[in-house]
Amino acid sequence: MHRGRLLGVPDAVTALAKPSIDAVRAAIRKAEGGARRPPGSVHLLAVSKARTAAEVRAAHRHGLRDFGENYAQEAIAKVQALADLDITWHFIGAIQSNKTRDLARHFQWIHTVDRAKVAKRLSAAAERDLDICIQVNIDAEPQKAGVDPDGLPALVSCVADLPRLKLRGLMVIPEPGDPRDSFRRTRQLFDGLAPSAGDHWDTLSMGMSDDFTDAIAEGATLVRIGTAIFGPRL
Ligand SMILES: *Cc1c(COP(=O)(O)O)cnc(C)c1O
């Protein structure tokens, strides 16, 4: 067997992940300061899609506790392989309505609820409270997931009334180009909905490796970072 496979892999993974995690944390602190927001007001969600369970374990050793996955099947294998760790799992992928039972069982957070049917199915399947964000298609892009801004108030009232769903806030993936304006409009929607969204409304899930400092400047409370932590996906 190749020598690196026997000896090098866990250490190499650890050595790679640590400096990049530190760099991301430092960049988050700096962006918080730049926006005059308190240190620690932005949560770091490590996006582990396409990463091995060993890579997630190494990142956990460096203090990360929240991990995000896009594909139910790939994620569930990892959730099971890492059941010995205190990880909070977040689902951030497109939701097929026939997968809602699996999602409700294996994830604590679901960031991508974008229609009432999925919300109702998650509520019916949940055996404990689930933390929910509604994905908004802020730029009304035809191909993109997320509820259009026009349909958002109705979906917010629907989710807020469903048992077992704790409605935490909004999630967004802006159109490519200049994301800052999209982040700002998402924040405005978030603020406008606060009076009707219930007691748990505290989360703006926005910002990825390329744009998280802009997202923090516009009020993100949770950033979803893959590449800047783990390197490029192959
Ligand atoms: C993949 C993904 C991310 C992380 O993207 P990076 O550019 O690797 O940081 C964040 N959010 C969602 C919804 C994703 O699918």
Coordinates of C-alpha atoms and ligand atoms in Angstrom, one line a residue:
M1 CA 0.0 0.0 0.0
H2 CA 1.1 3.5 -0.6
R3 CA 3.1 4.9 2.3
G4 CA 1.1 8.1 2.5
R5 CA -2.1 6.2 2.9
L6 CA -0.7 4.3 5.9
L7 CA 1.2 7.1 7.7
G8 CA 0.4 10.5 6.3
V9 CA -3.3 11.0 5.9
P10 CA -4.7 11.9 9.3
D11 CA -1.8 14.2 10.1
A12 CA -1.8 15.7 6.7
V13 CA -5.6 16.4 7.0
T14 CA -5.1 17.9 10.5
A15 CA -2.2 20.1 9.3
L16 CA -4.2 21.4 6.4
A17 CA -7.4 22.2 8.2
K18 CA -5.9 24.0 11.2
P19 CA -4.4 27.1 9.6
S20 CA -7.3 27.6 7.3
I21 CA -9.8 27.3 10.2
D22 CA -7.7 29.9 12.1
A23 CA -7.7 32.2 9.0
V24 CA -11.4 32.0 8.6
R25 CA -12.0 32.7 12.2
A26 CA -9.7 35.7 12.1
A27 CA -11.5 37.0 9.0
I28 CA -14.9 36.6 10.7
R29 CA -13.6 38.6 13.7
K30 CA -12.2 41.3 11.5
A31 CA -15.5 41.6 9.6
E32 CA -17.5 41.7 12.9
G33 CA -15.2 44.5 14.1
G34 CA -15.5 46.3 10.8
A35 CA -19.3 46.2 11.1
R36 CA -19.1 47.2 14.8
R37 CA -20.7 44.0 15.7
P38 CA -19.6 42.1 18.9
P39 CA -17.0 39.4 18.5
G40 CA -18.7 36.0 18.4
S41 CA -22.0 37.3 17.0
V42 CA -21.4 35.3 13.7
H43 CA -21.5 31.5 13.8
L44 CA -19.3 29.5 11.6
L45 CA -20.9 26.6 9.8
A46 CA -18.3 24.3 8.1
V47 CA -19.7 23.0 4.9
S48 CA -18.5 19.4 4.6
K49 CA -20.2 18.2 1.4
A50 CA -17.8 16.0 -0.6
R51 CA -15.5 15.7 2.4
T52 CA -14.7 12.4 4.2
A53 CA -15.7 11.6 7.7
A54 CA -12.0 11.7 8.6
E55 CA -11.8 15.4 7.4
V56 CA -14.8 16.3 9.5
R57 CA -13.3 14.6 12.5
A58 CA -10.1 16.6 12.1
A59 CA -12.0 19.8 11.8
H60 CA -14.0 18.9 14.9
R61 CA -10.6 18.4 16.7
H62 CA -9.9 22.0 15.9
G63 CA -13.0 23.1 17.6
L64 CA -15.7 23.2 14.9
R65 CA -19.0 21.8 16.0
D66 CA -21.5 22.8 13.3
F67 CA -21.3 21.1 9.9
G68 CA -23.4 21.5 6.8
E69 CA -24.3 19.0 4.1
N70 CA -26.2 19.2 0.8
Y71 CA -27.0 15.6 -0.1
A72 CA -29.1 13.4 2.2
Q73 CA -27.6 10.1 1.4
E74 CA -23.9 11.2 1.6
A75 CA -24.7 13.1 4.8
I76 CA -26.5 10.3 6.6
A77 CA -23.5 8.0 6.2
K78 CA -21.3 10.7 7.8
V79 CA -23.7 11.4 10.6
Q80 CA -23.7 7.8 11.5
A81 CA -19.9 7.4 11.2
L82 CA -19.4 10.4 13.5
A83 CA -22.1 9.6 16.0
D84 CA -19.5 9.6 18.8
L85 CA -18.8 13.4 18.3
D86 CA -20.9 16.3 19.6
I87 CA -21.7 17.7 16.2
T88 CA -24.7 19.8 15.2
W89 CA -25.7 18.8 11.6
H90 CA -27.3 21.3 9.2
F91 CA -28.9 20.5 6.0
I92 CA -28.3 23.1 3.3
G93 CA -29.2 21.3 0.1
A94 CA -32.3 21.2 -2.1
I95 CA -35.1 19.2 -0.3
Q96 CA -36.9 16.5 -2.1
S97 CA -40.2 16.0 -0.3
N98 CA -39.7 12.2 -0.2
K99 CA -36.6 12.8 1.9
T100 CA -38.2 14.9 4.7
R101 CA -38.4 12.0 7.1
D102 CA -34.6 11.2 6.8
L103 CA -33.8 14.9 7.2
A104 CA -36.0 15.3 10.3
R105 CA -34.3 12.3 11.9
H106 CA -30.6 13.1 11.1
F107 CA -30.4 16.9 11.1
Q108 CA -30.9 19.6 13.8
W109 CA -31.1 22.5 11.4
I110 CA -32.7 22.7 7.9
H111 CA -31.8 25.9 6.1
T112 CA -33.6 25.3 2.8
V113 CA -37.3 25.1 3.5
D114 CA -38.9 26.9 0.5
R115 CA -42.5 25.6 0.3
A116 CA -45.4 24.8 2.6
K117 CA -45.5 21.2 1.5
V118 CA -42.0 20.5 2.7
A119 CA -42.5 22.4 6.0
K120 CA -45.7 20.4 6.7
R121 CA -43.9 17.1 6.0
L122 CA -40.9 18.0 8.2
S123 CA -43.3 19.0 11.0
A124 CA -45.2 15.8 10.8
A125 CA -42.0 13.7 10.7
A126 CA -40.1 15.4 13.5
E127 CA -39.7 13.6 16.8
R128 CA -38.1 16.7 18.4
D129 CA -37.8 20.4 17.6
L130 CA -36.1 21.3 14.4
D131 CA -34.4 24.6 13.7
I132 CA -35.7 26.0 10.4
C133 CA -34.6 28.7 8.0
I134 CA -36.6 29.6 5.0
Q135 CA -34.5 29.9 1.8
V136 CA -35.4 33.1 -0.1
N137 CA -34.7 33.5 -3.8
I138 CA -33.8 37.1 -3.3
D139 CA -32.9 37.9 -6.9
A140 CA -36.0 36.0 -8.2
E141 CA -33.7 33.9 -10.4
P142 CA -35.9 31.5 -12.5
Q143 CA -33.8 28.3 -11.9
K144 CA -32.9 28.9 -8.3
A145 CA -34.4 27.2 -5.2
G146 CA -36.0 29.4 -2.6
V147 CA -39.3 31.2 -2.1
D148 CA -39.7 34.5 -4.0
P149 CA -39.9 37.5 -1.8
D150 CA -43.6 38.0 -2.7
G151 CA -44.4 34.6 -1.3
L152 CA -42.3 34.9 1.8
P153 CA -44.8 36.4 4.3
A154 CA -47.3 33.5 3.7
L155 CA -44.6 30.9 4.1
V156 CA -43.3 32.5 7.3
S157 CA -46.8 32.4 8.9
C158 CA -47.3 28.8 7.8
V159 CA -43.9 27.6 9.3
A160 CA -44.3 29.7 12.5
D161 CA -47.6 27.9 13.2
L162 CA -46.4 24.3 12.6
P163 CA -45.6 22.1 15.6
R164 CA -41.9 21.1 16.2
L165 CA -40.6 23.7 13.8
K166 CA -38.6 26.5 15.4
L167 CA -38.5 29.2 12.8
R168 CA -35.0 30.8 13.1
G169 CA -34.7 33.0 10.1
L170 CA -33.7 33.3 6.4
M171 CA -31.1 31.6 4.2
V172 CA -30.0 33.1 0.9
I173 CA -27.6 32.3 -2.0
P174 CA -27.4 35.6 -4.0
E175 CA -27.0 35.7 -7.7
P176 CA -23.4 35.9 -8.9
G177 CA -21.9 39.3 -9.4
D178 CA -22.4 41.9 -6.7
P179 CA -23.9 40.0 -3.7
R180 CA -23.8 42.9 -1.3
D181 CA -27.0 44.4 -2.4
S182 CA -28.8 41.0 -2.3
F183 CA -27.5 40.5 1.3
R184 CA -28.9 44.0 2.2
R185 CA -32.3 43.3 0.8
T186 CA -32.4 39.9 2.6
R187 CA -31.6 41.7 5.9
Q188 CA -34.4 44.2 5.2
L189 CA -36.9 41.3 4.6
F190 CA -35.7 39.7 7.8
D191 CA -36.2 42.8 9.8
G192 CA -39.6 43.4 8.3
L193 CA -40.8 39.9 9.1
A194 CA -39.6 39.9 12.7
P195 CA -43.0 41.0 14.2
S196 CA -44.8 38.1 12.7
A197 CA -42.2 35.4 12.7
G198 CA -42.4 34.2 16.4
D199 CA -40.0 34.1 19.3
H200 CA -37.0 32.3 17.7
W201 CA -36.3 34.6 14.8
D202 CA -32.6 35.3 15.2
T203 CA -30.7 33.8 12.2
L204 CA -29.6 35.2 8.9
S205 CA -27.8 32.3 7.1
M206 CA -25.8 34.1 4.4
G207 CA -22.2 34.2 3.1
M208 CA -19.9 31.5 1.6
S209 CA -16.1 31.4 1.1
D210 CA -16.1 34.1 -1.5
D211 CA -18.5 36.6 0.0
F212 CA -18.8 36.1 3.7
T213 CA -17.2 39.4 4.7
D214 CA -19.8 41.3 2.7
A215 CA -22.5 39.1 4.3
I216 CA -21.3 39.9 7.8
A217 CA -21.2 43.6 7.0
E218 CA -24.9 43.3 6.0
G219 CA -25.9 41.4 9.1
A220 CA -25.3 37.7 8.6
T221 CA -25.4 35.7 11.9
L222 CA -24.3 32.4 10.4
V223 CA -21.8 31.9 7.5
R224 CA -21.6 28.7 5.5
I225 CA -17.9 28.0 4.6
G226 CA -16.6 25.0 2.7
T227 CA -13.7 25.8 0.4
A228 CA -11.9 28.3 2.6
I229 CA -11.7 25.7 5.4
F230 CA -11.2 22.4 3.5
G231 CA -9.7 23.6 0.2
P232 CA -11.2 23.2 -3.3
R233 CA -13.7 20.4 -3.8
L234 CA -12.4 17.8 -6.4
Ligands
LIG1 C1 -21.4 24.4 -1.0 C2 -22.2 25.4 -0.3 C3 -21.6 26.3 0.6 C4 -20.1 26.5 0.8 O1 -19.5 27.0 -0.4 P1 -17.9 27.4 -0.4 O2 -17.9 28.3 -1.6 O3 -17.2 26.1 -0.6 O4 -17.6 28.0 0.9 C5 -22.4 27.2 1.3 N1 -23.8 27.1 1.2 C6 -24.4 26.2 0.3 C7 -25.9 26.2 0.2 C8 -23.6 25.4 -0.4 O5 -24.2 24.5 -1.3

